[in-house]
């Protein structure tokens, strides 16, 4: 079993739609969680950190469920420019490493 | 402030040739990483460094060597390239309290 698992998609949605991605992690000692965005043939870039209380940044909302060991990303009012691959990232202090999920591809259609 | 830079951007090698990929960061970060990214595999950690003069193995270290002689530079070497090392290589760096910042990547094709 992979340490961080994501549905690779692709998720094809129309502009204006709301879309949600989930990610599960296996290491219960994981401490920090992030969502990265990666555009085609570009480097990953930090989208947002994920906090236990949940956090929102404009149209993006991230949630963490420690009991079930999953994190989620919700995108409201999708834009064409949201088309990208979204990487779920987990940090565990006992390993000292960031573990990346495979990524979920989102394609927003006009 | 250039952030994280990588050279070269693209390279074609023949099997058995050697090369060095250079990663440089100007953010005074202690930690530096080398990843490879392949279709359907996500990012996999090759080697990493927690400070100048230190290196450690990641998930897929075989066939690669690294050196961190200066805090701002992290070199990734391929002594004898193989077709299986065709990939996109990303370097990243971070401070102890922050998440990682990535370089633009190096695309390597081994024939």
mmCIF file of N, CA and C in Angstrom, chain B:
data_model
loop_
_atom_site.group_PDB
_atom_site.id
_atom_site.type_symbol
_atom_site.label_atom_id
_atom_site.label_comp_id
_atom_site.label_asym_id
_atom_site.label_seq_id
_atom_site.Cartn_x
_atom_site.Cartn_y
_atom_site.Cartn_z
ATOM 1 N N UNK B 1 16.263 37.627 -6.274
ATOM 2 C CA UNK B 1 16.061 36.351 -5.589
ATOM 3 C C UNK B 1 15.560 35.319 -6.581
ATOM 4 N N UNK B 2 16.451 34.409 -7.019
ATOM 5 C CA UNK B 2 16.091 33.458 -8.069
ATOM 6 C C UNK B 2 15.368 32.241 -7.523
ATOM 7 N N UNK B 3 15.421 31.986 -6.204
ATOM 8 C CA UNK B 3 14.787 30.808 -5.646
ATOM 9 C C UNK B 3 15.655 29.583 -5.887
ATOM 10 N N UNK B 4 15.049 28.560 -6.487
ATOM 11 C CA UNK B 4 15.758 27.323 -6.792
ATOM 12 C C UNK B 4 15.963 27.232 -8.307
ATOM 13 N N UNK B 5 17.199 27.074 -8.719
ATOM 14 C CA UNK B 5 17.492 26.950 -10.146
ATOM 15 C C UNK B 5 18.151 25.615 -10.424
ATOM 16 N N UNK B 6 17.964 25.116 -11.631
ATOM 17 C CA UNK B 6 18.541 23.832 -12.037
ATOM 18 C C UNK B 6 19.187 23.991 -13.412
ATOM 19 N N UNK B 7 20.336 23.347 -13.563
ATOM 20 C CA UNK B 7 20.988 23.290 -14.869
ATOM 21 C C UNK B 7 21.500 21.882 -15.110
ATOM 22 N N UNK B 8 21.411 21.358 -16.340
ATOM 23 C CA UNK B 8 20.743 21.991 -17.481
ATOM 24 C C UNK B 8 19.235 21.822 -17.414
ATOM 25 N N UNK B 9 18.513 22.410 -18.339
ATOM 26 C CA UNK B 9 17.055 22.233 -18.423
ATOM 27 C C UNK B 9 16.710 20.939 -19.157
ATOM 28 N N UNK B 10 17.552 20.566 -20.085
ATOM 29 C CA UNK B 10 17.279 19.381 -20.898
ATOM 30 C C UNK B 10 18.605 18.781 -21.342
ATOM 31 N N UNK B 11 18.664 17.429 -21.371
ATOM 32 C CA UNK B 11 19.892 16.760 -21.794
ATOM 33 C C UNK B 11 19.570 15.403 -22.392
ATOM 34 N N UNK B 12 20.311 15.053 -23.422
ATOM 35 C CA UNK B 12 20.209 13.726 -24.014
ATOM 36 C C UNK B 12 21.551 13.028 -23.806
ATOM 37 N N UNK B 13 21.512 11.835 -23.258
ATOM 38 C CA UNK B 13 22.722 11.045 -23.012
ATOM 39 C C UNK B 13 22.626 9.711 -23.723
ATOM 40 N N UNK B 14 23.776 9.146 -24.009
ATOM 41 C CA UNK B 14 23.818 7.758 -24.470
ATOM 42 C C UNK B 14 24.065 6.873 -23.267
ATOM 43 N N UNK B 15 23.586 5.637 -23.362
ATOM 44 C CA UNK B 15 23.798 4.675 -22.286
ATOM 45 C C UNK B 15 25.284 4.587 -21.948
ATOM 46 N N UNK B 16 25.577 4.666 -20.640
ATOM 47 C CA UNK B 16 26.959 4.570 -20.185
ATOM 48 C C UNK B 16 27.646 5.903 -19.966
ATOM 49 N N UNK B 17 27.089 6.974 -20.513
ATOM 50 C CA UNK B 17 27.694 8.293 -20.305
ATOM 51 C C UNK B 17 27.406 8.786 -18.890
ATOM 52 N N UNK B 18 28.206 9.731 -18.454
ATOM 53 C CA UNK B 18 28.007 10.301 -17.124
ATOM 54 C C UNK B 18 27.622 11.767 -17.252
ATOM 55 N N UNK B 19 26.978 12.271 -16.216
ATOM 56 C CA UNK B 19 26.666 13.697 -16.185
ATOM 57 C C UNK B 19 26.353 14.118 -14.747
ATOM 58 N N UNK B 20 26.381 15.426 -14.539
ATOM 59 C CA UNK B 20 26.047 16.008 -13.244
ATOM 60 C C UNK B 20 24.972 17.055 -13.426
ATOM 61 N N UNK B 21 23.946 16.945 -12.603
ATOM 62 C CA UNK B 21 22.890 17.956 -12.572
ATOM 63 C C UNK B 21 23.172 18.883 -11.394
ATOM 64 N N UNK B 22 23.044 20.183 -11.654
ATOM 65 C CA UNK B 22 23.324 21.163 -10.618
ATOM 66 C C UNK B 22 22.037 21.801 -10.128
ATOM 67 N N UNK B 23 21.916 21.889 -8.812
ATOM 68 C CA UNK B 23 20.811 22.604 -8.185
ATOM 69 C C UNK B 23 21.413 23.702 -7.315
ATOM 70 N N UNK B 24 20.874 24.910 -7.436
ATOM 71 C CA UNK B 24 21.347 26.027 -6.627
ATOM 72 C C UNK B 24 20.161 26.766 -6.029
ATOM 73 N N UNK B 25 20.303 27.162 -4.754
ATOM 74 C CA UNK B 25 19.247 27.947 -4.109
ATOM 75 C C UNK B 25 19.881 29.125 -3.370
ATOM 76 N N UNK B 26 19.187 30.249 -3.427
ATOM 77 C CA UNK B 26 19.707 31.467 -2.815
ATOM 78 C C UNK B 26 18.868 31.907 -1.622
ATOM 79 N N UNK B 27 18.179 30.952 -0.992
ATOM 80 C CA UNK B 27 17.286 31.255 0.129
ATOM 81 C C UNK B 27 17.887 30.841 1.465
ATOM 82 N N UNK B 28 19.138 30.408 1.450
ATOM 83 C CA UNK B 28 19.834 29.988 2.673
ATOM 84 C C UNK B 28 19.137 28.793 3.355
ATOM 85 N N UNK B 29 18.541 27.919 2.548
ATOM 86 C CA UNK B 29 17.837 26.759 3.096
ATOM 87 C C UNK B 29 18.810 25.677 3.545
ATOM 88 N N UNK B 30 18.478 25.037 4.672
ATOM 89 C CA UNK B 30 19.344 23.972 5.176
ATOM 90 C C UNK B 30 19.131 22.672 4.410
ATOM 91 N N UNK B 31 17.873 22.365 4.048
ATOM 92 C CA UNK B 31 17.549 21.074 3.471
ATOM 93 C C UNK B 31 17.426 21.182 1.954
ATOM 94 N N UNK B 32 17.981 20.200 1.279
ATOM 95 C CA UNK B 32 17.849 20.123 -0.181
ATOM 96 C C UNK B 32 17.557 18.687 -0.595
ATOM 97 N N UNK B 33 16.845 18.548 -1.721
ATOM 98 C CA UNK B 33 16.336 17.243 -2.140
ATOM 99 C C UNK B 33 16.480 17.088 -3.652
ATOM 100 N N UNK B 34 16.640 15.847 -4.073
ATOM 101 C CA UNK B 34 16.524 15.486 -5.476
ATOM 102 C C UNK B 34 15.421 14.442 -5.631
ATOM 103 N N UNK B 35 14.504 14.732 -6.566
ATOM 104 C CA UNK B 35 13.416 13.811 -6.890
ATOM 105 C C UNK B 35 13.478 13.465 -8.376
ATOM 106 N N UNK B 36 12.865 12.347 -8.708
ATOM 107 C CA UNK B 36 12.559 12.068 -10.094
ATOM 108 C C UNK B 36 11.057 11.868 -10.213
ATOM 109 N N UNK B 37 10.523 12.271 -11.360
ATOM 110 C CA UNK B 37 9.095 12.130 -11.586
ATOM 111 C C UNK B 37 8.856 11.402 -12.890
ATOM 112 N N UNK B 38 8.151 10.302 -12.789
ATOM 113 C CA UNK B 38 7.838 9.481 -13.955
ATOM 114 C C UNK B 38 6.328 9.330 -14.070
ATOM 115 N N UNK B 39 5.815 9.157 -15.285
ATOM 116 C CA UNK B 39 4.357 9.021 -15.462
ATOM 117 C C UNK B 39 3.803 7.895 -14.608
ATOM 118 N N UNK B 40 2.718 8.191 -13.884
ATOM 119 C CA UNK B 40 2.060 7.185 -13.063
ATOM 120 C C UNK B 40 2.775 6.844 -11.774
ATOM 121 N N UNK B 41 3.930 7.471 -11.519
ATOM 122 C CA UNK B 41 4.715 7.128 -10.328
ATOM 123 C C UNK B 41 4.767 8.262 -9.317
ATOM 124 N N UNK B 42 4.441 9.460 -9.714
ATOM 125 C CA UNK B 42 4.573 10.572 -8.792
ATOM 126 C C UNK B 42 6.025 10.934 -8.554
ATOM 127 N N UNK B 43 6.262 11.744 -7.572
ATOM 128 C CA UNK B 43 7.614 12.176 -7.206
ATOM 129 C C UNK B 43 8.250 11.144 -6.279
ATOM 130 N N UNK B 44 9.449 10.730 -6.615
ATOM 131 C CA UNK B 44 10.164 9.792 -5.771
ATOM 132 C C UNK B 44 11.496 10.398 -5.351
ATOM 133 N N UNK B 45 11.796 10.294 -4.066
ATOM 134 C CA UNK B 45 12.989 10.910 -3.500
ATOM 135 C C UNK B 45 14.226 10.069 -3.825
ATOM 136 N N UNK B 46 15.241 10.700 -4.396
ATOM 137 C CA UNK B 46 16.477 10.005 -4.753
ATOM 138 C C UNK B 46 17.481 10.105 -3.609
ATOM 139 N N UNK B 47 17.890 11.323 -3.321
ATOM 140 C CA UNK B 47 18.795 11.616 -2.210
ATOM 141 C C UNK B 47 18.386 12.943 -1.601
ATOM 142 N N UNK B 48 18.847 13.186 -0.382
ATOM 143 C CA UNK B 48 18.581 14.468 0.217
ATOM 144 C C UNK B 48 19.733 14.865 1.133
ATOM 145 N N UNK B 49 19.688 16.120 1.577
ATOM 146 C CA UNK B 49 20.746 16.646 2.437
ATOM 147 C C UNK B 49 20.128 17.556 3.490
ATOM 148 N N UNK B 50 20.552 17.369 4.730
ATOM 149 C CA UNK B 50 20.021 18.206 5.816
ATOM 150 C C UNK B 50 20.987 19.321 6.186
ATOM 151 N N UNK B 51 22.081 19.428 5.448
ATOM 152 C CA UNK B 51 23.014 20.512 5.694
ATOM 153 C C UNK B 51 24.276 20.337 4.884
ATOM 154 N N UNK B 52 25.063 21.402 4.843
ATOM 155 C CA UNK B 52 26.327 21.362 4.095
ATOM 156 C C UNK B 52 27.182 20.195 4.560
ATOM 157 N N UNK B 53 27.691 19.446 3.604
ATOM 158 C CA UNK B 53 28.568 18.329 3.908
ATOM 159 C C UNK B 53 27.877 17.034 4.272
ATOM 160 N N UNK B 54 26.545 17.023 4.297
ATOM 161 C CA UNK B 54 25.793 15.804 4.641
ATOM 162 C C UNK B 54 24.878 15.403 3.503
ATOM 163 N N UNK B 55 24.759 14.090 3.290
ATOM 164 C CA UNK B 55 23.812 13.558 2.319
ATOM 165 C C UNK B 55 23.210 12.272 2.858
ATOM 166 N N UNK B 56 22.054 11.901 2.332
ATOM 167 C CA UNK B 56 21.405 10.660 2.766
ATOM 168 C C UNK B 56 20.599 10.092 1.607
ATOM 169 N N UNK B 57 20.370 8.783 1.651
ATOM 170 C CA UNK B 57 19.623 8.109 0.594
ATOM 171 C C UNK B 57 18.136 8.283 0.782
ATOM 172 N N UNK B 58 17.467 8.386 -0.353
ATOM 173 C CA UNK B 58 16.023 8.438 -0.330
ATOM 174 C C UNK B 58 15.420 7.116 -0.728
ATOM 175 N N UNK B 59 14.335 7.192 -1.481
ATOM 176 C CA UNK B 59 13.585 5.999 -1.855
ATOM 177 C C UNK B 59 14.231 5.226 -3.005
ATOM 178 N N UNK B 60 14.824 5.947 -3.956
ATOM 179 C CA UNK B 60 15.388 5.314 -5.162
ATOM 180 C C UNK B 60 16.807 5.822 -5.434
ATOM 181 N N UNK B 61 17.782 5.498 -4.580
ATOM 182 C CA UNK B 61 19.128 6.080 -4.709
ATOM 183 C C UNK B 61 20.058 5.373 -5.700
ATOM 184 N N UNK B 62 19.712 4.131 -6.097
ATOM 185 C CA UNK B 62 20.655 3.346 -6.898
ATOM 186 C C UNK B 62 20.916 3.993 -8.249
ATOM 187 N N UNK B 63 22.205 4.064 -8.586
ATOM 188 C CA UNK B 63 22.613 4.644 -9.861
ATOM 189 C C UNK B 63 22.892 6.139 -9.796
ATOM 190 N N UNK B 64 22.733 6.709 -8.618
ATOM 191 C CA UNK B 64 22.941 8.153 -8.441
ATOM 192 C C UNK B 64 23.896 8.412 -7.285
ATOM 193 N N UNK B 65 24.645 9.501 -7.374
ATOM 194 C CA UNK B 65 25.416 9.977 -6.238
ATOM 195 C C UNK B 65 25.184 11.478 -6.104
ATOM 196 N N UNK B 66 25.418 11.985 -4.908
ATOM 197 C CA UNK B 66 25.171 13.405 -4.654
ATOM 198 C C UNK B 66 26.307 13.998 -3.830
ATOM 199 N N UNK B 67 26.402 15.322 -3.891
ATOM 200 C CA UNK B 67 27.352 16.015 -3.022
ATOM 201 C C UNK B 67 26.793 17.382 -2.656
ATOM 202 N N UNK B 68 27.101 17.788 -1.417
ATOM 203 C CA UNK B 68 26.638 19.077 -0.913
ATOM 204 C C UNK B 68 27.855 19.775 -0.276
ATOM 205 N N UNK B 69 28.763 20.215 -1.116
ATOM 206 C CA UNK B 69 29.984 20.843 -0.637
ATOM 207 C C UNK B 69 29.740 22.273 -0.167
ATOM 208 N N UNK B 70 28.747 22.925 -0.765
ATOM 209 C CA UNK B 70 28.363 24.265 -0.352
ATOM 210 C C UNK B 70 26.886 24.266 0.002
ATOM 211 N N UNK B 71 26.506 25.077 0.928
ATOM 212 C CA UNK B 71 25.125 25.094 1.411
ATOM 213 C C UNK B 71 24.146 25.387 0.283
ATOM 214 N N UNK B 72 24.545 26.232 -0.653
ATOM 215 C CA UNK B 72 23.604 26.647 -1.680
ATOM 216 C C UNK B 72 23.517 25.693 -2.864
ATOM 217 N N UNK B 73 24.418 24.709 -2.947
ATOM 218 C CA UNK B 73 24.432 23.821 -4.112
ATOM 219 C C UNK B 73 24.246 22.368 -3.722
ATOM 220 N N UNK B 74 23.506 21.652 -4.566
ATOM 221 C CA UNK B 74 23.310 20.208 -4.350
ATOM 222 C C UNK B 74 23.449 19.558 -5.725
ATOM 223 N N UNK B 75 24.470 18.716 -5.874
ATOM 224 C CA UNK B 75 24.771 18.106 -7.164
ATOM 225 C C UNK B 75 24.267 16.669 -7.209
ATOM 226 N N UNK B 76 23.702 16.296 -8.340
ATOM 227 C CA UNK B 76 23.256 14.918 -8.564
ATOM 228 C C UNK B 76 24.053 14.352 -9.724
ATOM 229 N N UNK B 77 24.747 13.246 -9.470
ATOM 230 C CA UNK B 77 25.572 12.636 -10.504
ATOM 231 C C UNK B 77 25.035 11.302 -10.964
ATOM 232 N N UNK B 78 25.168 11.081 -12.276
ATOM 233 C CA UNK B 78 24.895 9.773 -12.859
ATOM 234 C C UNK B 78 26.216 9.285 -13.425
ATOM 235 N N UNK B 79 26.778 8.240 -12.855
ATOM 236 C CA UNK B 79 28.097 7.778 -13.288
ATOM 237 C C UNK B 79 28.036 7.025 -14.607
ATOM 238 N N UNK B 80 26.995 6.227 -14.804
ATOM 239 C CA UNK B 80 26.836 5.442 -16.012
ATOM 240 C C UNK B 80 25.349 5.387 -16.342
ATOM 241 N N UNK B 81 24.901 6.314 -17.158
ATOM 242 C CA UNK B 81 23.468 6.465 -17.392
ATOM 243 C C UNK B 81 22.849 5.227 -18.057
ATOM 244 N N UNK B 82 21.619 4.946 -17.643
ATOM 245 C CA UNK B 82 20.845 3.831 -18.205
ATOM 246 C C UNK B 82 19.504 4.366 -18.711
ATOM 247 N N UNK B 83 18.893 3.712 -19.693
ATOM 248 C CA UNK B 83 17.589 4.165 -20.194
ATOM 249 C C UNK B 83 16.534 4.301 -19.089
ATOM 250 N N UNK B 84 16.650 3.481 -18.032
ATOM 251 C CA UNK B 84 15.689 3.551 -16.927
ATOM 252 C C UNK B 84 15.794 4.866 -16.155
ATOM 253 N N UNK B 85 16.853 5.627 -16.394
ATOM 254 C CA UNK B 85 17.023 6.908 -15.729
ATOM 255 C C UNK B 85 16.459 8.071 -16.546
ATOM 256 N N UNK B 86 15.851 7.751 -17.672
ATOM 257 C CA UNK B 86 15.096 8.765 -18.411
ATOM 258 C C UNK B 86 13.954 9.235 -17.531
ATOM 259 N N UNK B 87 13.897 10.529 -17.266
ATOM 260 C CA UNK B 87 12.921 11.044 -16.313
ATOM 261 C C UNK B 87 13.006 12.568 -16.280
ATOM 262 N N UNK B 88 12.130 13.143 -15.467
ATOM 263 C CA UNK B 88 12.235 14.559 -15.137
ATOM 264 C C UNK B 88 12.747 14.643 -13.710
ATOM 265 N N UNK B 89 13.814 15.402 -13.514
ATOM 266 C CA UNK B 89 14.445 15.519 -12.205
ATOM 267 C C UNK B 89 14.155 16.889 -11.617
ATOM 268 N N UNK B 90 13.638 16.863 -10.392
ATOM 269 C CA UNK B 90 13.352 18.107 -9.684
ATOM 270 C C UNK B 90 14.208 18.194 -8.430
ATOM 271 N N UNK B 91 14.738 19.381 -8.236
ATOM 272 C CA UNK B 91 15.436 19.699 -7.001
ATOM 273 C C UNK B 91 14.491 20.535 -6.144
ATOM 274 N N UNK B 92 14.623 20.429 -4.832
ATOM 275 C CA UNK B 92 13.801 21.231 -3.927
ATOM 276 C C UNK B 92 14.630 21.606 -2.710
ATOM 277 N N UNK B 93 14.211 22.671 -2.045
ATOM 278 C CA UNK B 93 14.886 23.066 -0.809
ATOM 279 C C UNK B 93 13.861 23.620 0.167
ATOM 280 N N UNK B 94 14.251 23.649 1.430
ATOM 281 C CA UNK B 94 13.350 24.202 2.449
ATOM 282 C C UNK B 94 14.148 24.514 3.710
ATOM 283 N N UNK B 95 13.547 25.345 4.569
ATOM 284 C CA UNK B 95 14.067 25.513 5.915
ATOM 285 C C UNK B 95 13.413 24.436 6.786
ATOM 286 N N UNK B 96 13.792 24.369 8.053
ATOM 287 C CA UNK B 96 13.266 23.321 8.921
ATOM 288 C C UNK B 96 11.762 23.459 9.141
ATOM 289 N N UNK B 97 11.270 24.680 9.118
ATOM 290 C CA UNK B 97 9.880 24.913 9.491
ATOM 291 C C UNK B 97 8.933 25.059 8.306
ATOM 292 N N UNK B 98 9.481 25.114 7.109
ATOM 293 C CA UNK B 98 8.630 25.371 5.956
ATOM 294 C C UNK B 98 8.530 24.137 5.066
ATOM 295 N N UNK B 99 7.613 24.223 4.099
ATOM 296 C CA UNK B 99 7.530 23.163 3.114
ATOM 297 C C UNK B 99 8.514 23.454 1.971
ATOM 298 N N UNK B 100 8.511 22.592 0.981
ATOM 299 C CA UNK B 100 9.556 22.647 -0.032
ATOM 300 C C UNK B 100 9.232 23.589 -1.187
ATOM 301 N N UNK B 101 10.307 24.152 -1.735
ATOM 302 C CA UNK B 101 10.222 24.956 -2.953
ATOM 303 C C UNK B 101 11.018 24.229 -4.025
ATOM 304 N N UNK B 102 10.417 24.106 -5.196
ATOM 305 C CA UNK B 102 11.016 23.297 -6.254
ATOM 306 C C UNK B 102 11.686 24.158 -7.318
ATOM 307 N N UNK B 103 12.706 23.567 -7.934
ATOM 308 C CA UNK B 103 13.286 24.131 -9.132
ATOM 309 C C UNK B 103 12.452 23.774 -10.345
ATOM 310 N N UNK B 104 12.791 24.329 -11.524
ATOM 311 C CA UNK B 104 11.967 24.138 -12.728
ATOM 312 C C UNK B 104 12.112 22.770 -13.376
ATOM 313 N N UNK B 105 13.055 21.971 -12.937
ATOM 314 C CA UNK B 105 13.190 20.619 -13.465
ATOM 315 C C UNK B 105 14.244 20.486 -14.552
ATOM 316 N N UNK B 106 14.779 19.276 -14.671
ATOM 317 C CA UNK B 106 15.704 18.903 -15.745
ATOM 318 C C UNK B 106 15.127 17.678 -16.427
ATOM 319 N N UNK B 107 14.946 17.779 -17.730
ATOM 320 C CA UNK B 107 14.435 16.634 -18.489
ATOM 321 C C UNK B 107 15.605 15.873 -19.074
ATOM 322 N N UNK B 108 15.726 14.618 -18.698
ATOM 323 C CA UNK B 108 16.837 13.785 -19.130
ATOM 324 C C UNK B 108 16.325 12.619 -19.967
ATOM 325 N N UNK B 109 16.931 12.463 -21.120
ATOM 326 C CA UNK B 109 16.610 11.341 -21.999
ATOM 327 C C UNK B 109 17.874 10.519 -22.176
ATOM 328 N N UNK B 110 17.809 9.239 -21.832
ATOM 329 C CA UNK B 110 18.950 8.342 -22.005
ATOM 330 C C UNK B 110 18.630 7.342 -23.104
ATOM 331 N N UNK B 111 19.438 7.377 -24.152
ATOM 332 C CA UNK B 111 19.182 6.515 -25.317
ATOM 333 C C UNK B 111 19.981 5.207 -25.244
#
